[in-house]
Tab-separated table of C-alpha atoms and ligand atoms in Angstrom:
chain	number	residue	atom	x	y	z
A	1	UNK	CA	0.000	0.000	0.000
A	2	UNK	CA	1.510	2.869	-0.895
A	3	UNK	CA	1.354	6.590	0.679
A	4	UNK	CA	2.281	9.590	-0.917
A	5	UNK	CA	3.101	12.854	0.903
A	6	UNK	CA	5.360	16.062	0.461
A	7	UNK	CA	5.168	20.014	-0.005
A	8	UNK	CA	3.363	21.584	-3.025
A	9	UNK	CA	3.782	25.417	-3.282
A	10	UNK	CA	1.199	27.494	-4.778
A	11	UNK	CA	2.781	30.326	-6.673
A	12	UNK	CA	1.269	33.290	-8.447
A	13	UNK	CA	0.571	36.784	-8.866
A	14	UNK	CA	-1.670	38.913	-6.024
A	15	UNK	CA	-5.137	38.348	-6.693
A	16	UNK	CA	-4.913	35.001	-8.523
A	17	UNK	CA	-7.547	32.828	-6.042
A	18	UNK	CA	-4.328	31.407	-4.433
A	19	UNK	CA	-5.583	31.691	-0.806
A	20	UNK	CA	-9.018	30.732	-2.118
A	21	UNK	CA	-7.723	27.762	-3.373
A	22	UNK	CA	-6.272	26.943	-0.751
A	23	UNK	CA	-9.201	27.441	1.643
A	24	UNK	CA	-11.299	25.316	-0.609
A	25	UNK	CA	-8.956	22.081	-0.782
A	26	UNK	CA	-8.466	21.818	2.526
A	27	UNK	CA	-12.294	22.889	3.435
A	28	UNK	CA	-11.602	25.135	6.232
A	29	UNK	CA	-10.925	28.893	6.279
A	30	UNK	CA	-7.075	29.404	6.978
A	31	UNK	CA	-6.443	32.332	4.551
A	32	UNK	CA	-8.303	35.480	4.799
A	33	UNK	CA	-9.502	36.406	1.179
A	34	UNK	CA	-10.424	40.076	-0.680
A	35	UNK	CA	-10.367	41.662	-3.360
A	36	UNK	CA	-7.549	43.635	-2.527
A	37	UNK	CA	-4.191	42.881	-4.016
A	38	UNK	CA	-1.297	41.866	-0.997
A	39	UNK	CA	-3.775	40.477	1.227
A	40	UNK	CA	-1.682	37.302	2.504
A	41	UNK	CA	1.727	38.345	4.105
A	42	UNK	CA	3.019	35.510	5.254
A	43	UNK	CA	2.751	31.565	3.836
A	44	UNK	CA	0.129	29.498	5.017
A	45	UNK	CA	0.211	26.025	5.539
A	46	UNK	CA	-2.718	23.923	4.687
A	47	UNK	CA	-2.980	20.101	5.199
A	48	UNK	CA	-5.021	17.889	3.291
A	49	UNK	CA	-5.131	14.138	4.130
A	50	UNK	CA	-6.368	11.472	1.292
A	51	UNK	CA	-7.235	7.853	1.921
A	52	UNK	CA	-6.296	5.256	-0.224
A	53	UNK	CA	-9.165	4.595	-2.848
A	54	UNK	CA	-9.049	1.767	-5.262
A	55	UNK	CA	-6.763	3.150	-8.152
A	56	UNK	CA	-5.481	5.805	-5.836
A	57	UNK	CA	-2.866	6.377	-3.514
A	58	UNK	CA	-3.761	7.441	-0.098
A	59	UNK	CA	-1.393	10.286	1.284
A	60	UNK	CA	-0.608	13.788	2.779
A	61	UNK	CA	-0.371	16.883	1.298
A	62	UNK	CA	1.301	20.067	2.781
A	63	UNK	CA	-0.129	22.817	0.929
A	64	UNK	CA	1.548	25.983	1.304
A	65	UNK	CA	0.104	29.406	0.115
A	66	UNK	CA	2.364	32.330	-0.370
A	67	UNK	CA	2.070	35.941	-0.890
A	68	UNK	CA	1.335	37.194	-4.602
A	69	UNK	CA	4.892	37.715	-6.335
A	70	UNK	CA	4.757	41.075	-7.127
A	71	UNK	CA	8.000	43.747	-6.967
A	72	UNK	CA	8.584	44.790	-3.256
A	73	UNK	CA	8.436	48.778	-2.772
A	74	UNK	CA	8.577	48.627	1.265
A	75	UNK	CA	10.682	45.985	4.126
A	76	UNK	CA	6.722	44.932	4.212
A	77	UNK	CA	7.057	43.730	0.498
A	78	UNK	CA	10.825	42.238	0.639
A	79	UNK	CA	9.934	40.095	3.902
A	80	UNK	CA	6.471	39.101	1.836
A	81	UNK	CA	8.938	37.838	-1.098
A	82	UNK	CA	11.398	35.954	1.670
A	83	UNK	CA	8.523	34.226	2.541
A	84	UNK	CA	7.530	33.245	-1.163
A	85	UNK	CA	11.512	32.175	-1.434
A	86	UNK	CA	11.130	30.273	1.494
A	87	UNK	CA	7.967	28.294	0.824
A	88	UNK	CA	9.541	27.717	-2.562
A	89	UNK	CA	12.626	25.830	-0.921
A	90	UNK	CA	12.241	22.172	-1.138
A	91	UNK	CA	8.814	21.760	-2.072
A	92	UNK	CA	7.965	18.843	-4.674
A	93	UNK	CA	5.859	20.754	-6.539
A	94	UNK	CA	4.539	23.870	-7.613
A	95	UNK	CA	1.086	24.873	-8.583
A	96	UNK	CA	1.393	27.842	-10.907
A	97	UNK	CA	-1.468	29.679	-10.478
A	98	UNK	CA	-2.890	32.565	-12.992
A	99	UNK	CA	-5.975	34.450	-13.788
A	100	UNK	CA	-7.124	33.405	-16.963
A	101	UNK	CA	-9.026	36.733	-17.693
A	102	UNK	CA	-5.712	38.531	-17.382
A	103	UNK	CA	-3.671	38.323	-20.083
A	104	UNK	CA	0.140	37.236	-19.965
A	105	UNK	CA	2.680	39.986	-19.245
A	106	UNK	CA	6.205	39.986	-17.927
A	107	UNK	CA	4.715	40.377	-14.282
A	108	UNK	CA	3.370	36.814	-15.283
A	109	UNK	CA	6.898	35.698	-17.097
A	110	UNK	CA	8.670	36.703	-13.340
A	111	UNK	CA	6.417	34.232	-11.497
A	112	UNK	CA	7.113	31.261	-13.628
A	113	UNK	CA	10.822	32.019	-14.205
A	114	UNK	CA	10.676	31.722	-10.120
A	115	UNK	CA	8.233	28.282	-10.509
A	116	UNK	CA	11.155	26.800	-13.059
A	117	UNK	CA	14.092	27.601	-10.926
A	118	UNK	CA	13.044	25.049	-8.610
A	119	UNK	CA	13.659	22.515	-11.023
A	120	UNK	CA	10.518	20.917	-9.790
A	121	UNK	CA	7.510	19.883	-11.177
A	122	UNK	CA	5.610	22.822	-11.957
A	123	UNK	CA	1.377	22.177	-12.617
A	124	UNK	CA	0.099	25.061	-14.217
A	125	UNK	CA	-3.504	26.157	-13.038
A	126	UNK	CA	-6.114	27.952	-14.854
A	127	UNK	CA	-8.278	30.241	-12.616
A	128	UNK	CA	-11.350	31.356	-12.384
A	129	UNK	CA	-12.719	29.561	-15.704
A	130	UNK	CA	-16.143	30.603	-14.066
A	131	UNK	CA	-16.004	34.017	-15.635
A	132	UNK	CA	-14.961	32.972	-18.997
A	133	UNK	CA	-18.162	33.364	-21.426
A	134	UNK	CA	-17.639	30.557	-23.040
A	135	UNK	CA	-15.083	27.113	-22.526
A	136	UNK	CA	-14.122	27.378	-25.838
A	137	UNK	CA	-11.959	30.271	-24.783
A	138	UNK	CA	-9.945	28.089	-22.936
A	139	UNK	CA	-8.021	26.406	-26.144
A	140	UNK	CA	-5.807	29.485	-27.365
A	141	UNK	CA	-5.267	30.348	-23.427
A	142	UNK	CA	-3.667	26.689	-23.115
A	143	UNK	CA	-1.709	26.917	-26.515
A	144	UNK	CA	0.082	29.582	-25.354
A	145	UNK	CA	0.867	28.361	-22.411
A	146	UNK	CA	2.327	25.502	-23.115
A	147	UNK	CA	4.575	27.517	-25.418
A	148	UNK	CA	6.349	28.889	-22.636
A	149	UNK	CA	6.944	25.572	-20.558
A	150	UNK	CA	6.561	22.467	-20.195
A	151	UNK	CA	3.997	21.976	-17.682
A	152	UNK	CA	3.524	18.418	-15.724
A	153	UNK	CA	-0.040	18.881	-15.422
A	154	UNK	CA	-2.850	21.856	-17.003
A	155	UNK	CA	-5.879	21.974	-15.409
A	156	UNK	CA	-8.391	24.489	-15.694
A	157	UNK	CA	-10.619	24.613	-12.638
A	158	UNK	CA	-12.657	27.808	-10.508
A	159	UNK	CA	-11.828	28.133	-7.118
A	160	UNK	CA	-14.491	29.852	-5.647
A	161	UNK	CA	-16.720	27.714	-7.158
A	162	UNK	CA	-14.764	24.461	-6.346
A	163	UNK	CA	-14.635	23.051	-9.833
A	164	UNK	CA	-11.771	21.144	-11.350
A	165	UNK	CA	-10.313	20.382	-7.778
A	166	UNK	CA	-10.443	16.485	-7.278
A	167	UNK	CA	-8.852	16.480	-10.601
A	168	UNK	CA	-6.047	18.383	-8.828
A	169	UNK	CA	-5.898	16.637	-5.725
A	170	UNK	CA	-5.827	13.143	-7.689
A	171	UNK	CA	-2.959	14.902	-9.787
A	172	UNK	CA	-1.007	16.080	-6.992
A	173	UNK	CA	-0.947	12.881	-5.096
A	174	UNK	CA	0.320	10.583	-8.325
A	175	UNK	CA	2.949	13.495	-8.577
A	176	UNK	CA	4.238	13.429	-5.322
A	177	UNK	CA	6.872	10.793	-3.942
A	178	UNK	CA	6.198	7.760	-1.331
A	179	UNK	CA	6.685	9.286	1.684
A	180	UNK	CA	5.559	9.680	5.342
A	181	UNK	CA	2.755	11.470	6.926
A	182	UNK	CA	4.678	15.020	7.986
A	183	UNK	CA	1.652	16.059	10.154
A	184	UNK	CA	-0.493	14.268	12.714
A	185	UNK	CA	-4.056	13.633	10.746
A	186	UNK	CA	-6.434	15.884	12.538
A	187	UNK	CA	-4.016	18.787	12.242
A	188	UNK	CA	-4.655	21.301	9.552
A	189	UNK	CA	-2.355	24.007	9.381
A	190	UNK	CA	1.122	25.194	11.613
A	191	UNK	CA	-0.678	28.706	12.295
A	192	UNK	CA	-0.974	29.174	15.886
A	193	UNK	CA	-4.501	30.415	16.973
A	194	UNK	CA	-3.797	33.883	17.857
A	195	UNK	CA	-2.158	34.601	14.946
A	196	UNK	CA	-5.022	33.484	13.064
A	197	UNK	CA	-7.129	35.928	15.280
A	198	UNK	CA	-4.897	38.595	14.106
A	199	UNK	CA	-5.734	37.698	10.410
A	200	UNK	CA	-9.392	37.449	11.115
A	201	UNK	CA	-9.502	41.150	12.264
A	202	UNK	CA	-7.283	42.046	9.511
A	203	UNK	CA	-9.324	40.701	6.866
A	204	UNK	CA	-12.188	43.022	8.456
A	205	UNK	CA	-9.737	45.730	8.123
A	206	UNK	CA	-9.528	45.177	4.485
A	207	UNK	CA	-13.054	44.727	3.653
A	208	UNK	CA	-14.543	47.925	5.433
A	209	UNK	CA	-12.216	50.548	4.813
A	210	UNK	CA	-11.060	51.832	1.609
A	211	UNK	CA	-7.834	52.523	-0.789
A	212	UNK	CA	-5.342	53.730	1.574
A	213	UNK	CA	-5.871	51.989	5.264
A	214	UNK	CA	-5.191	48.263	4.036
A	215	UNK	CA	-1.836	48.036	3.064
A	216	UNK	CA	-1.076	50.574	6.308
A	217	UNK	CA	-2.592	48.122	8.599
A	218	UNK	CA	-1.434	45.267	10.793
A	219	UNK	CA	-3.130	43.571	14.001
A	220	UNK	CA	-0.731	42.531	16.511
A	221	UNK	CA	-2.605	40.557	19.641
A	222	UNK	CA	-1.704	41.855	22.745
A	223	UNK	CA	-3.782	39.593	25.243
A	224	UNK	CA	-5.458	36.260	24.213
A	225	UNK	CA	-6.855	34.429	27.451
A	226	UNK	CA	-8.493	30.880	26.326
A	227	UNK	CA	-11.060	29.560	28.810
A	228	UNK	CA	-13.746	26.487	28.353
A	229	UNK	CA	-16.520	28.836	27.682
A	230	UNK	CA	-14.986	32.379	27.073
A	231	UNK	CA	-11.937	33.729	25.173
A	232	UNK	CA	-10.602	37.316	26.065
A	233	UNK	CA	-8.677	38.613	23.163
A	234	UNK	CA	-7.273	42.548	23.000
A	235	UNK	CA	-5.896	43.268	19.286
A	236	UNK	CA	-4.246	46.856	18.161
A	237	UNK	CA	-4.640	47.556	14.812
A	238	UNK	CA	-1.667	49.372	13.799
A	239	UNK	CA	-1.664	52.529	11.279
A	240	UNK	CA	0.571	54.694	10.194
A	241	UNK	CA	-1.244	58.068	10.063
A	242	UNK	CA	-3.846	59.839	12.111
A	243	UNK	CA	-5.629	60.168	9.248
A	244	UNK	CA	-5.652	56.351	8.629
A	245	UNK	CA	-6.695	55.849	12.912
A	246	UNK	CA	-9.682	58.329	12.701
A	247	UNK	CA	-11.245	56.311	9.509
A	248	UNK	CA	-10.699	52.782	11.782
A	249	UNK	CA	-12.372	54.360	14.163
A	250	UNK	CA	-14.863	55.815	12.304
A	251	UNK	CA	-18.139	58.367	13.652
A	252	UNK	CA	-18.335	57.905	17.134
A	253	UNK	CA	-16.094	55.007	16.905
A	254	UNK	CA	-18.846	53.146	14.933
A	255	UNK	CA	-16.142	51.680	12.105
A	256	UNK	CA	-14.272	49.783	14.618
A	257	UNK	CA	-17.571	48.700	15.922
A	258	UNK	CA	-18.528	46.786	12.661
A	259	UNK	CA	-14.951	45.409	12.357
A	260	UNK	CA	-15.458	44.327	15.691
A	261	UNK	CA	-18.121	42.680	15.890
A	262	UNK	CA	-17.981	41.261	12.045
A	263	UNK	CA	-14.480	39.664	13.406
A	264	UNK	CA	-15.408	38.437	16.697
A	265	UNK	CA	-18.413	36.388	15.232
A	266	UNK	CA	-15.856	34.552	12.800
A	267	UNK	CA	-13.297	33.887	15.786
A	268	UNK	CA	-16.096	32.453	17.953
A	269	UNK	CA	-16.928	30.176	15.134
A	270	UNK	CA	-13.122	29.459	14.762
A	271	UNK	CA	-12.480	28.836	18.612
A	272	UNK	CA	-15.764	27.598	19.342
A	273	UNK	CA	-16.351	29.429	22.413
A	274	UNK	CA	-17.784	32.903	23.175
A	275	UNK	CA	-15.272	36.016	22.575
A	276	UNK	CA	-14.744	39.199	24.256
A	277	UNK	CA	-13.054	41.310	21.775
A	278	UNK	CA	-11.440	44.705	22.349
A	279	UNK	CA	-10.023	46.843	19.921
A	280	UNK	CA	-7.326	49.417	19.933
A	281	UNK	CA	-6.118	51.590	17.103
A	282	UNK	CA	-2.265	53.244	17.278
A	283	UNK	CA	-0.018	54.758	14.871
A	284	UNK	CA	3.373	53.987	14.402
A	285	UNK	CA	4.302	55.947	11.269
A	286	UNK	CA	6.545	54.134	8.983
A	287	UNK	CA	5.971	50.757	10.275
A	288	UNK	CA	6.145	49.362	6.785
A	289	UNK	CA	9.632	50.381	6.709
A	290	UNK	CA	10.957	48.882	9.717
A	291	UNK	CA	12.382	45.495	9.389
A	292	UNK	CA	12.813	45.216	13.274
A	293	UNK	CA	9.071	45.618	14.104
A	294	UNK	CA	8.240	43.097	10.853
A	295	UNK	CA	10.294	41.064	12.543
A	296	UNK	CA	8.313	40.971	15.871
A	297	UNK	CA	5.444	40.684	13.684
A	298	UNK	CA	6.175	36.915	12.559
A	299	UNK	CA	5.143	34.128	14.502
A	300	UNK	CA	7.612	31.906	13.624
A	301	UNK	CA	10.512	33.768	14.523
A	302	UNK	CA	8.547	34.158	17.477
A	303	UNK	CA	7.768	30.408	17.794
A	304	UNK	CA	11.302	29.865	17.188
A	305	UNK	CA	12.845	32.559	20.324
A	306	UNK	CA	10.329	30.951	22.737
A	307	UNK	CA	12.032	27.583	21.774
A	308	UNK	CA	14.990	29.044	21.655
A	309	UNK	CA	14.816	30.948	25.384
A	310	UNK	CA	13.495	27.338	26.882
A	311	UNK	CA	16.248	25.217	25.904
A	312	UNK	CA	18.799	27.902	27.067
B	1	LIG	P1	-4.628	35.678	-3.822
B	1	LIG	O1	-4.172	37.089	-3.690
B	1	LIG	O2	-3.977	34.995	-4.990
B	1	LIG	O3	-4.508	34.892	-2.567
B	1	LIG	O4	-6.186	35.758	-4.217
B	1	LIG	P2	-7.472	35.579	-3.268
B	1	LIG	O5	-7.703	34.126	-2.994
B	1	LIG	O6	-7.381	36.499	-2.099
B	1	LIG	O7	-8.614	36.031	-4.284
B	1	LIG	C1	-8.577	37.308	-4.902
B	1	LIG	C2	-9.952	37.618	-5.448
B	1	LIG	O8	-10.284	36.711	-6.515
B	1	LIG	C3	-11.071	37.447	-4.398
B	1	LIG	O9	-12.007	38.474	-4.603
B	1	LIG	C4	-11.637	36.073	-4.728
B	1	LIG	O10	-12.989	35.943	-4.362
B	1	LIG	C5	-11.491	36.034	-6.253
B	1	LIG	N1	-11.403	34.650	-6.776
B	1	LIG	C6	-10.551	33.668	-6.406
B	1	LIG	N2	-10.762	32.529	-7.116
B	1	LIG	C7	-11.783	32.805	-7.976
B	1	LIG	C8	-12.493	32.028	-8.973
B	1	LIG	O11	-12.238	30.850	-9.228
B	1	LIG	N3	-13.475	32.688	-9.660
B	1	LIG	C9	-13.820	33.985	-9.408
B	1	LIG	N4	-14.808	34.509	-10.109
B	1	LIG	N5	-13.178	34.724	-8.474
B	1	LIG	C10	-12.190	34.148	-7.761
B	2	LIG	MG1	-3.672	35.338	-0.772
């Protein structure tokens, strides 16, 4: 009986339906989603476990969603392409990802001349086929593709409307290499809880407020007290302008109201208990810019001092 198992990188440009893809293979919400280019910021690890079926290998897959490869202008950006490098280093495959109502432009040449270096196999993923008028369209759209490399695997699928994906997960599992099972089987993802908080009020940062706030905002958790029935959590949402803290705010403080109470009703579904959420805004102008407090923003290098200060 054979098991299959290893790390599979998706790869693309912002706004491809990489975090929605992931969300929808693994079935659970681990990457916040909008509209908004440069929503994720950090990879996301998403596990999917497979039994064996009859023709079918049983296995594990590590997803692992990235930030969208675009050219970094800010420390912000550069740290969000370390972590696209990083999720890129030994993984067994890469999903290419692409919109296929954008056309292809060198922005779209830089991704896969990152997917080939890898020298693994790279599956190339069309996106978002639901908006296409009619299938048909598809043909030319895969010609030209497959001009430019020579792709293990095209498959065409939407998804935010889940279509096309057991064709990928069946694909990705015959790809992959015997191997073990990296993660226990009821674990889904490496994110620790409160950092998933964080990303939950962030995502309500990005949907209610407009052009300027959401790339000048971050949610760092400053108390997160679990109990049976009710979870205290205090977040600040960090700006970098007055400007930018009076519209989180809002009228009489009625924005951060809404992203509030919008965020605590997805974290009580998340942690399954009641939440008491309370919400600070403060500006630290030029955060962006400062690798040092991007630094202290990462859970894994925080992970990884809290290790690091017990063994001492
Ligand atoms: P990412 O930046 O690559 O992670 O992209 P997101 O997953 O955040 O999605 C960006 C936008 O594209 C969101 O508004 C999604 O709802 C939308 N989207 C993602 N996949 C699809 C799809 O298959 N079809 C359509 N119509 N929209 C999609
Ligand atoms: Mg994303």
């Amino acid at each position: 009986m054979s098991f299959h198992s290893g790390f599979v990188c998706i790869l693309g440009r912002p706004n491809s339906g990489k975090s929605t893809l992931l969300n929808a293979l693994v079935g659970e919400k681990l990457a916040i989603i909008s509209p908004k280019p440069q929503t994720t910021r950090n990879r996301i690890l998403g596990i999917i476990n497979v039994e064996q079926q009859k023709g079918r290998p049983g296995g594990q897959v590590v997803l692992i969603d990235t930030p969208g490869v675009h050219k970094p202008d800010s420390s912000l950006g550069r740290k969000m392409m370390a972590e696209v490098r990083e999720a890129l280093e030994g993984c067994n495959l890469v999903l290419y990802i692409t919109d296929v109502t954008r056309k292809f432009d060198a922005r779209d040449q830089f991704v896969l001349n990152m997917a080939r270096k890898t020298r693994t196999p790279v599956f190339l993923l069309l996106n978002k086929i639901d908006l296409l008028r009619k299938k048909d369209e598809l043909l030319p759209i895969i010609e030209q593709y497959r001009q430019l490399h020579d792709f293990k695997e095209v498959i065409p699928l939407s998804a935010l409307k889940r279509q096309g994906l057991d064709v990928l997960l069946e694909k990705m599992l015959k790809s992959l290499p015997e191997g073990p099972r990296y993660f226990p089987e009821d674990q889904v993802t490496d994110q620790p809880a409160r950092f998933m908080v964080a990303e939950i009020i962030r995502e309500q940062v990005l949907r209610q407020t407009g052009e300027e706030v959401p790339y000048a905002a971050t949610v760092v958790i400053e108390q997160f007290e679990e109990g049976p029935k009710l979870t205290r959590i205090a977040a600040a949402i960090y700006c970098e302008r007055e400007g930018q803290k009076a519209i989180l705010i809002g009228k009489g403080g009625a924005m951060l109201k809404k992203i509030g109470t919008a965020a605590r009703l997805q974290i009580e579904k998340m942690l399954g208990t009641r939440v008491f959420l309370e919400l600070f805004v403060k500006v630290r102008p030029g955060w962006r810019e400062s690798p040092q407090f991007i630094e202290e923003m990462d859970w894994r290098r925080q992970l990884e001092h809290l290790a690091g200060s017990r063994i001492e």
